Coordinates of C-alpha atoms in Angstrom, one line a residue:
X212 CA 0.0 0.0 0.0
X213 CA 2.3 2.7 -1.3
X214 CA 1.3 6.3 -0.7
X215 CA 2.6 9.8 -1.6
X216 CA -0.1 11.5 0.4
X217 CA 1.5 14.0 2.6
X218 CA -0.3 14.6 5.9
X219 CA -0.3 16.3 9.3
X220 CA -1.8 13.9 11.9
X221 CA -2.9 15.8 15.0
X222 CA -3.5 13.6 18.0
X223 CA -5.7 15.0 20.7
X224 CA -5.3 13.1 24.0
X225 CA -1.7 12.5 23.1
X226 CA -0.7 11.0 26.5
X227 CA -3.9 8.9 26.9
X228 CA -4.1 5.1 27.1
X229 CA -5.6 4.8 23.6
X230 CA -2.8 6.8 22.0
X231 CA -0.2 4.8 23.8
X232 CA -1.6 1.3 23.3
X233 CA -3.1 1.6 19.8
X234 CA -2.7 4.8 17.8
X235 CA 1.0 5.5 18.1
X236 CA 2.0 1.8 17.8
X237 CA -0.1 1.6 14.6
X238 CA 1.5 4.7 13.1
X239 CA 4.9 3.3 14.0
X240 CA 4.2 0.0 12.3
X241 CA 3.1 1.8 9.1
X242 CA 6.3 3.9 9.3
X243 CA 8.5 0.8 9.9
X244 CA 6.9 -1.0 6.9
X245 CA 8.2 1.7 4.5
X246 CA 6.2 3.4 1.8
X247 CA 2.9 3.4 3.8
X248 CA 3.5 6.9 5.2
X249 CA 4.8 9.8 3.1
X250 CA 8.2 10.8 4.2
X251 CA 7.0 14.4 4.8
X252 CA 4.1 13.3 7.1
X253 CA 4.1 14.7 10.6
X254 CA 2.5 13.7 13.9
X255 CA 1.5 16.5 16.2
X256 CA 0.6 15.3 19.7
X257 CA -1.7 17.5 21.8
X258 CA -1.8 17.2 25.6
X259 CA -1.4 18.9 28.9
X260 CA 0.6 16.2 30.7
X261 CA 4.0 17.0 29.1
X262 CA 5.8 20.3 29.3
X263 CA 7.6 20.2 25.9
X264 CA 8.6 17.9 23.1
X265 CA 11.5 16.3 24.9
X266 CA 9.4 15.4 27.9
X267 CA 6.7 14.0 25.5
X268 CA 9.1 11.9 23.6
X269 CA 10.4 10.5 26.9
X270 CA 6.8 9.6 27.7
X271 CA 6.3 7.9 24.3
X272 CA 9.5 5.9 24.8
X273 CA 8.3 4.6 28.1
X274 CA 4.6 4.0 27.3
X275 CA 4.5 3.1 23.5
X276 CA 7.4 0.8 23.1
X277 CA 5.8 -2.0 25.2
X278 CA 2.9 -2.1 22.7
X279 CA 4.7 -2.3 19.4
X280 CA 4.7 -5.7 17.7
X281 CA 6.8 -8.6 19.1
X282 CA 8.8 -9.0 15.8
X283 CA 11.5 -6.9 17.3
X284 CA 11.9 -3.2 17.8
X285 CA 14.2 -1.7 15.1
X286 CA 15.9 1.1 17.0
X287 CA 16.8 2.9 13.7
X288 CA 13.2 2.9 12.6
X289 CA 12.1 3.9 16.0
X290 CA 14.5 6.9 16.1
X291 CA 13.3 8.0 12.6
X292 CA 9.7 7.6 13.8
X293 CA 10.2 9.9 16.7
X294 CA 11.6 12.5 14.3
X295 CA 8.1 12.7 12.8
X296 CA 6.5 13.7 16.2
X297 CA 6.0 17.3 17.3
X298 CA 4.2 18.3 20.5
X299 CA 1.9 21.1 21.5
X300 CA 0.9 21.7 25.1
X301 CA -2.6 23.3 25.2
X302 CA -5.7 23.1 27.5
X303 CA -8.5 21.6 25.4
X304 CA -11.0 23.5 27.5
X305 CA -9.6 26.8 26.4
X306 CA -10.5 27.8 22.8
X307 CA -7.9 30.6 22.9
X308 CA -5.1 28.0 23.3
X309 CA -5.8 26.6 19.8
X310 CA -4.0 29.6 18.3
X311 CA -0.8 27.7 19.5
X312 CA -1.9 24.6 17.6
X313 CA -2.7 26.7 14.5
X314 CA 0.8 28.2 14.6
X315 CA 2.4 24.8 15.1
X316 CA 0.7 23.2 12.0
X317 CA 0.4 26.2 9.6
X318 CA 3.6 25.4 7.7
X319 CA 3.2 21.5 7.9
X320 CA 2.3 19.8 4.6
X321 CA -0.7 17.9 3.3
X322 CA -4.1 17.0 4.5
X323 CA -4.7 17.6 8.2
X324 CA -6.1 14.7 10.2
X325 CA -7.5 15.5 13.7
X326 CA -7.9 12.3 15.8
X327 CA -10.0 12.9 18.9
X328 CA -8.7 10.3 21.4
X329 CA -10.6 12.1 24.2
X330 CA -13.8 11.7 26.1
X331 CA -16.9 12.5 24.0
X332 CA -17.7 15.5 26.1
X333 CA -14.7 17.2 24.4
X334 CA -15.7 16.4 20.8
X335 CA -17.9 19.5 20.3
X336 CA -15.6 22.0 22.1
X337 CA -12.6 20.8 20.2
X338 CA -14.4 21.1 16.8
X339 CA -15.6 24.6 17.6
X340 CA -12.1 25.6 18.7
X341 CA -10.6 24.2 15.5
X342 CA -13.1 26.2 13.5
X343 CA -12.4 29.4 15.4
X344 CA -8.8 29.3 14.2
X345 CA -9.6 28.1 10.7
X346 CA -8.3 24.6 11.1
X347 CA -11.5 22.9 9.8
X348 CA -10.5 23.4 6.1
X349 CA -8.6 20.8 4.2
X350 CA -9.1 18.5 7.1
X351 CA -10.5 15.2 8.3
X352 CA -11.7 14.4 11.8
X353 CA -11.7 11.0 13.5
X354 CA -14.3 10.4 16.3
X355 CA -13.8 7.5 18.7
X356 CA -16.8 5.8 20.4
X357 CA -18.9 6.2 22.3
X358 CA -20.6 8.9 20.3
X359 CA -23.4 9.7 22.6
X360 CA -25.4 8.0 25.3
X361 CA -28.6 7.5 23.3
X362 CA -30.1 8.7 20.0
X363 CA -30.7 12.2 21.2
X364 CA -27.2 12.8 22.6
X365 CA -25.7 11.1 19.5
X366 CA -27.6 13.4 17.2
X367 CA -26.6 16.4 19.3
X368 CA -22.9 15.6 18.8
X369 CA -23.4 14.8 15.1
X370 CA -25.3 18.0 14.6
X371 CA -22.7 20.1 16.2
X372 CA -19.7 18.4 14.5
X373 CA -21.7 18.5 11.2
X374 CA -21.9 22.3 11.4
X375 CA -18.1 22.5 11.2
X376 CA -17.1 19.5 9.2
X377 CA -18.9 18.0 6.1
X378 CA -20.0 14.4 6.4
X379 CA -17.2 13.3 4.0
X380 CA -14.7 14.8 6.4
X381 CA -16.0 12.8 9.4
X382 CA -14.5 9.4 10.2
X383 CA -16.4 7.6 13.0
X384 CA -14.1 4.8 13.8
X385 CA -15.0 1.2 14.8
X386 CA -11.8 -0.8 14.9
X387 CA -13.6 -4.2 14.4
X388 CA -14.3 -3.1 10.8
X389 CA -10.5 -2.9 10.2
X390 CA -9.7 -6.5 11.3
X391 CA -8.3 -8.7 8.6
X392 CA -11.0 -11.5 8.9
X393 CA -13.8 -9.0 8.5
X394 CA -12.2 -7.9 5.3
X395 CA -11.8 -11.5 4.3
X396 CA -15.4 -12.1 5.0
X397 CA -16.3 -9.7 2.2
X398 CA -13.7 -11.5 -0.1
X399 CA -15.1 -14.9 0.9
X400 CA -18.7 -14.0 0.1
X401 CA -18.4 -11.8 -2.9
X402 CA -15.3 -13.3 -4.5
X403 CA -16.2 -17.0 -4.4
X404 CA -19.1 -18.7 -6.2
X405 CA -19.0 -21.4 -3.5
X406 CA -20.4 -19.3 -0.7
X407 CA -22.7 -16.6 -2.0
X408 CA -25.5 -19.0 -3.2
X409 CA -25.5 -20.5 0.3
X410 CA -25.6 -17.2 2.2
X411 CA -29.4 -17.0 2.7
X412 CA -32.3 -18.4 4.6
X413 CA -32.6 -21.6 2.5
X414 CA -29.2 -22.8 3.6
X415 CA -28.3 -21.0 6.8
X416 CA -29.9 -22.2 10.1
X417 CA -28.5 -19.6 12.5
X418 CA -25.6 -17.2 12.9
X419 CA -23.8 -16.4 16.1
X420 CA -21.6 -13.3 16.7
X421 CA -19.6 -13.2 20.0
X422 CA -17.2 -10.7 21.4
X423 CA -16.0 -12.0 24.8
X424 CA -13.5 -10.5 27.1
X425 CA -11.6 -12.0 30.1
X426 CA -10.9 -8.5 31.4
X427 CA -13.2 -6.6 33.7
X428 CA -13.7 -2.8 33.7
X429 CA -10.1 -2.2 34.7
X430 CA -9.6 1.6 35.3
X431 CA -12.8 2.5 33.4
X432 CA -15.3 1.9 36.2
X433 CA -16.7 5.4 36.3
X434 CA -17.2 5.4 32.5
X435 CA -18.5 1.8 32.3
X436 CA -21.0 2.1 35.1
X437 CA -22.8 4.8 33.2
X438 CA -22.6 3.0 29.9
X439 CA -23.0 -0.8 30.1
X440 CA -22.4 -3.6 27.6
X441 CA -25.4 -2.7 25.3
X442 CA -24.1 0.8 24.7
X443 CA -20.4 0.0 24.8
X444 CA -20.4 -3.1 22.5
X445 CA -23.8 -4.0 20.9
X446 CA -24.8 -0.6 19.5
X447 CA -21.6 -0.3 17.6
X448 CA -19.2 -3.3 17.3
X449 CA -21.8 -6.1 17.2
X450 CA -24.3 -4.4 15.0
X451 CA -21.6 -3.4 12.6
X452 CA -20.4 -7.0 12.4
X453 CA -24.0 -8.1 11.9
X454 CA -24.4 -5.7 9.0
X455 CA -21.3 -6.9 7.3
X456 CA -22.4 -10.5 7.6
X457 CA -25.9 -9.9 6.4
X458 CA -25.5 -7.2 3.8
X459 CA -26.4 -7.6 0.1
X460 CA -23.6 -7.6 -2.5
X461 CA -22.6 -3.9 -3.0
X462 CA -22.4 -2.4 -6.5
X463 CA -18.7 -1.8 -5.9
X464 CA -16.3 -1.5 -2.9
X465 CA -16.5 2.3 -2.8
X466 CA -17.4 3.8 0.5
X467 CA -21.0 4.7 -0.1
X468 CA -21.9 1.4 -1.9
X469 CA -20.7 -0.6 1.0
X470 CA -22.3 1.6 3.7
X471 CA -25.6 1.8 1.8
X472 CA -25.9 -2.0 2.0
X473 CA -25.0 -2.0 5.7
X474 CA -27.6 0.6 6.3
X475 CA -30.3 -1.5 4.6
X476 CA -29.5 -4.3 7.1
X477 CA -29.7 -2.0 10.1
X478 CA -33.1 -0.6 8.9
X479 CA -34.4 -4.2 8.4
X480 CA -33.7 -5.3 12.0
X481 CA -37.0 -6.5 13.5
X482 CA -38.0 -4.1 16.3
X483 CA -38.0 -5.9 19.6
X484 CA -41.4 -5.8 21.3
X485 CA -41.0 -4.7 24.9
X486 CA -43.3 -7.6 25.9
X487 CA -40.8 -10.0 24.4
X488 CA -37.6 -8.6 25.8
X489 CA -37.4 -11.3 28.5
X490 CA -37.4 -14.0 25.8
X491 CA -34.9 -12.5 23.3
X492 CA -32.6 -10.3 25.5
X493 CA -30.4 -11.5 28.4
X494 CA -28.5 -9.0 30.6
X495 CA -26.0 -10.1 33.2
X496 CA -23.5 -8.8 35.7
X497 CA -20.4 -10.7 36.8
X498 CA -19.8 -11.7 40.4
X499 CA -16.5 -12.8 41.9
X500 CA -14.9 -15.9 40.3
X501 CA -11.7 -17.4 39.0
X502 CA -10.1 -16.8 35.6
X503 CA -7.1 -18.9 34.7
X504 CA -6.4 -19.6 38.3
X505 CA -6.6 -16.1 39.5
X506 CA -9.5 -14.8 41.8
X507 CA -11.2 -11.7 40.5
X508 CA -13.6 -9.4 42.3
X509 CA -17.3 -8.8 41.6
X510 CA -18.3 -6.0 39.3
X511 CA -20.0 -4.1 42.1
X512 CA -16.7 -3.9 44.1
X513 CA -14.6 -2.6 41.2
X514 CA -13.1 0.9 41.5
X515 CA -15.5 3.6 40.3
X516 CA -18.6 1.3 40.3
X517 CA -21.6 2.0 42.5
X518 CA -22.0 -0.9 45.1
X519 CA -25.7 -1.2 44.2
X520 CA -25.1 -0.9 40.4
X521 CA -27.5 -2.5 38.0
X522 CA -25.3 -1.9 35.0
X523 CA -25.0 -4.9 32.7
X524 CA -21.6 -6.4 31.9
X525 CA -23.1 -9.1 29.7
X526 CA -25.7 -9.1 26.9
X527 CA -27.1 -11.8 24.7
X528 CA -29.7 -11.1 22.1
X529 CA -31.8 -12.9 19.5
X530 CA -32.1 -10.7 16.4
X531 CA -34.1 -11.1 13.3
X532 CA -33.7 -9.4 9.9
X533 CA -37.0 -8.7 8.0
X534 CA -36.0 -9.2 4.4
X535 CA -36.2 -11.9 1.8
X536 CA -32.6 -13.2 2.3
X537 CA -32.8 -13.6 6.1
X538 CA -36.4 -13.9 7.1
X539 CA -36.8 -16.5 9.9
X540 CA -33.0 -16.9 10.5
X541 CA -32.0 -16.1 14.1
X542 CA -28.9 -14.1 14.7
X543 CA -27.6 -14.5 18.2
X544 CA -25.3 -11.7 19.5
X545 CA -23.3 -12.0 22.7
X546 CA -20.8 -9.9 24.5
X547 CA -19.5 -9.7 28.1
X548 CA -16.7 -9.0 30.5
X549 CA -15.0 -11.5 32.8
X550 CA -16.0 -14.4 30.6
X551 CA -14.1 -17.7 30.2
X552 CA -12.0 -16.7 27.3
X553 CA -11.0 -13.7 25.1
X554 CA -12.6 -14.4 21.8
X555 CA -14.3 -12.6 18.9
X556 CA -15.9 -14.8 16.3
X557 CA -18.7 -15.2 13.8
X558 CA -20.3 -18.7 13.5
X559 CA -22.4 -19.5 10.4
X560 CA -24.4 -22.7 11.0
X561 CA -25.6 -24.2 7.7
X562 CA -28.7 -26.3 7.6
X563 CA -28.4 -30.1 7.7
X564 CA -28.9 -32.0 4.5
X565 CA -32.7 -32.7 3.9
X566 CA -32.2 -36.4 3.8
X567 CA -29.2 -38.6 4.6
X568 CA -28.4 -42.0 3.4
X569 CA -25.3 -41.9 5.6
X570 CA -27.0 -42.0 9.0
X571 CA -28.2 -39.6 11.7
X572 CA -24.8 -37.9 12.1
X573 CA -25.2 -36.2 8.8
X574 CA -28.4 -34.6 10.0
X575 CA -27.2 -33.2 13.2
X576 CA -27.1 -29.4 13.8
X577 CA -23.8 -27.8 13.2
X578 CA -22.4 -30.5 11.0
X579 CA -21.6 -27.9 8.4
X580 CA -20.4 -24.5 9.6
X581 CA -18.1 -21.6 9.0
X582 CA -16.2 -20.1 11.9
X583 CA -14.6 -16.7 11.3
X584 CA -12.3 -16.0 14.2
X585 CA -11.4 -12.3 14.7
X586 CA -9.3 -12.7 17.9
X587 CA -7.0 -13.7 19.4
X588 CA -5.8 -15.7 16.4
X589 CA -7.3 -14.6 13.1
X590 CA -8.5 -17.6 11.1
X591 CA -11.4 -18.8 8.9
X592 CA -12.4 -22.5 9.5
X593 CA -14.9 -24.5 7.4
X594 CA -16.3 -27.5 9.2
X595 CA -17.8 -30.4 7.2
X596 CA -18.3 -34.2 7.6
X597 CA -16.0 -36.9 6.3
X598 CA -15.8 -40.7 6.5
X599 CA -13.6 -42.0 9.3
X600 CA -11.0 -44.6 8.2
X601 CA -12.0 -48.2 8.7
X602 CA -15.1 -50.3 8.3
X603 CA -18.6 -48.9 7.9
X604 CA -19.8 -45.4 7.0
X605 CA -18.9 -43.6 10.2
X606 CA -18.8 -39.8 9.8
X607 CA -16.6 -37.4 11.7
X608 CA -16.3 -33.6 11.7
X609 CA -13.2 -32.3 9.9
X610 CA -12.2 -28.8 9.1
X611 CA -10.3 -26.8 6.5
X612 CA -8.3 -23.8 7.8
X613 CA -7.2 -20.5 6.4
X614 CA -4.7 -19.4 9.0
X615 CA -3.5 -16.0 7.7
X616 CA -0.1 -16.0 9.4
X617 CA 0.8 -19.4 7.8
X618 CA -0.6 -18.8 4.3
X619 CA 0.6 -15.3 3.7
X620 CA 4.3 -14.6 4.3
X621 CA 3.9 -10.9 4.9
X622 CA 2.6 -9.9 8.3
X623 CA -1.0 -9.0 8.9
X624 CA -1.9 -5.4 9.3
X625 CA -3.5 -4.5 12.6
X626 CA -6.9 -2.9 12.6
X627 CA -5.9 0.5 13.7
X628 CA -3.0 0.6 11.2
X629 CA -5.4 -0.1 8.3
X630 CA -7.9 2.4 9.5
X631 CA -5.4 5.2 10.1
X632 CA -4.0 4.7 6.7
X633 CA -7.5 4.9 5.3
X634 CA -8.1 8.2 7.0
X635 CA -4.8 9.6 5.7
X636 CA -5.7 8.4 2.2
X637 CA -9.3 9.5 2.3
X638 CA -11.0 6.1 2.2
X639 CA -14.4 6.1 4.1
X640 CA -15.7 2.5 3.4
X641 CA -14.6 1.1 6.8
X642 CA -16.0 4.0 8.8
X643 CA -19.5 4.5 10.2
X644 CA -21.8 6.9 8.4
X645 CA -24.2 9.0 10.4
X646 CA -27.3 7.3 9.1
X647 CA -25.9 3.9 10.1
X648 CA -25.3 5.2 13.6
X649 CA -28.8 6.6 13.9
X650 CA -30.3 3.3 12.7
X651 CA -28.4 1.4 15.3
X652 CA -29.4 3.7 18.1
X653 CA -33.1 3.5 17.0
X654 CA -33.0 -0.3 17.3
X655 CA -31.1 -0.4 20.6
X656 CA -33.0 2.3 22.5
X657 CA -36.3 0.4 23.1
X658 CA -34.2 -2.3 24.9
X659 CA -32.5 0.3 27.0
X660 CA -35.8 2.0 27.9
X661 CA -37.5 -1.3 28.8
X662 CA -34.6 -2.4 31.0
X663 CA -34.7 1.0 32.8
X664 CA -38.5 0.9 33.2
X665 CA -38.7 -2.7 34.5
X666 CA -36.0 -1.9 37.1
X667 CA -35.0 -5.6 37.2
X668 CA -31.4 -6.3 38.2
X669 CA -29.1 -8.1 35.7
X670 CA -28.8 -11.9 36.1
X671 CA -25.6 -12.8 38.0
X672 CA -22.9 -14.9 36.6
X673 CA -19.6 -16.0 38.0
X674 CA -16.5 -14.5 36.5
X675 CA -14.7 -17.1 34.4
X676 CA -17.9 -18.6 33.0
X677 CA -19.7 -17.9 29.7
X678 CA -22.4 -15.7 31.3
X679 CA -25.9 -16.3 32.8
X680 CA -27.6 -19.7 32.2
X681 CA -30.4 -17.7 30.6
X682 CA -28.2 -17.1 27.6
X683 CA -27.9 -20.8 26.9
X684 CA -31.6 -21.3 27.6
X685 CA -32.5 -18.7 25.0
X686 CA -30.6 -20.7 22.3
X687 CA -31.9 -24.0 23.5
X688 CA -35.5 -22.7 22.8
X689 CA -34.4 -22.6 19.1
X690 CA -32.8 -26.1 19.2
X691 CA -29.2 -24.8 19.2
X692 CA -26.4 -23.8 21.5
X693 CA -23.3 -21.6 21.7
X694 CA -20.3 -23.0 19.9
X695 CA -18.3 -23.7 23.0
X696 CA -21.2 -25.7 24.5
X697 CA -21.2 -28.4 21.9
X698 CA -18.2 -30.1 23.5

């Protein structure tokens, strides 16, 4: 991915956790690869927690190096990467300070990218301050989630940002859309005659999408207790993955063609009747437990969390799409903290053959499935039945693997690296358009409102398990189970 696109990348929240763990390591990997970033490109970090450039670079050395890839830190490449970095110390709450930022970037080349790795409460003040010093021209702005607390607050932020930046300048980032297997899902479906004819209600029995975390809320207790799993993960990550899985073939891979098809999926989501929420939505909260031999505390005792909190740390949903391709096919979405494993995957369960001359094993659910693993190891695995060696026609499950790190010699590109390069090069396809975001909030809000109105506490589950038993029971009502339960 060669580029001659010169740029000035302005990183707000330049000393924050996201900048240290994801953004700067991704930019370094692009720099180290050679040819991905224009030689003239500059990175301008903005923060209050460093006095000058020297102190900031010392901070970067200490906090970014541990997060670069394990293939070895090239000190020469690292030193030349640091030469790209400038630093501006300003108070984001003071619009008058942005004059210093304007002076720092006015002679730097290329398109300006403003990455807001800050809390959402600062999005609008930063945008207004940028406009006040004329920095909203020839610019792109990247907004991190969460973008609002509900539809109303999301619209308020989008309205305010939209007064200053045109829609084609706004990049609402969802890092799951930058993951290699998600890109390969598009290639798998739309580049191979084998799969597209099967990708519909006649041949698909059910689809599961899971994003599970072993970690708890860590240092984000204050934020998470006012957010919960439905807002933090379902409204964005899970619904975006759902739309990629279920979308119709786009006219082309240009940004609006792809996002138009995703939007059609989100608008076709069957509204959940409040009277049915108990049947199709499970919310849980972790209690104390053991994960990989280590005792972990209950959510309610985590730092920053209210002791009587009813915030959910787990959500499982049964979702339906009301269109001809997917009518009647259940999509099961699941996410949670302090679960048994860290895994993100999409499981497509194909229907059993209508009649088998080979015995009952050929008719069992899940005999044919496609598993797309997003993390921790990125693979695509196709399960099918084959005859066991020996006498008789005894069938066993076998699988075909596409392990990217084994098949492709060049290293995989991390999600943030791909997405940051897309911003610099003006590619919008992997970013969320405003109407997509609004459609997701419209579908999620009735669930939030019903949970709030019912005032029922989340179902408890022990840390280190796969969530409340009600999650498994919900799938059992449809004659299926979560992938890990089959064994």
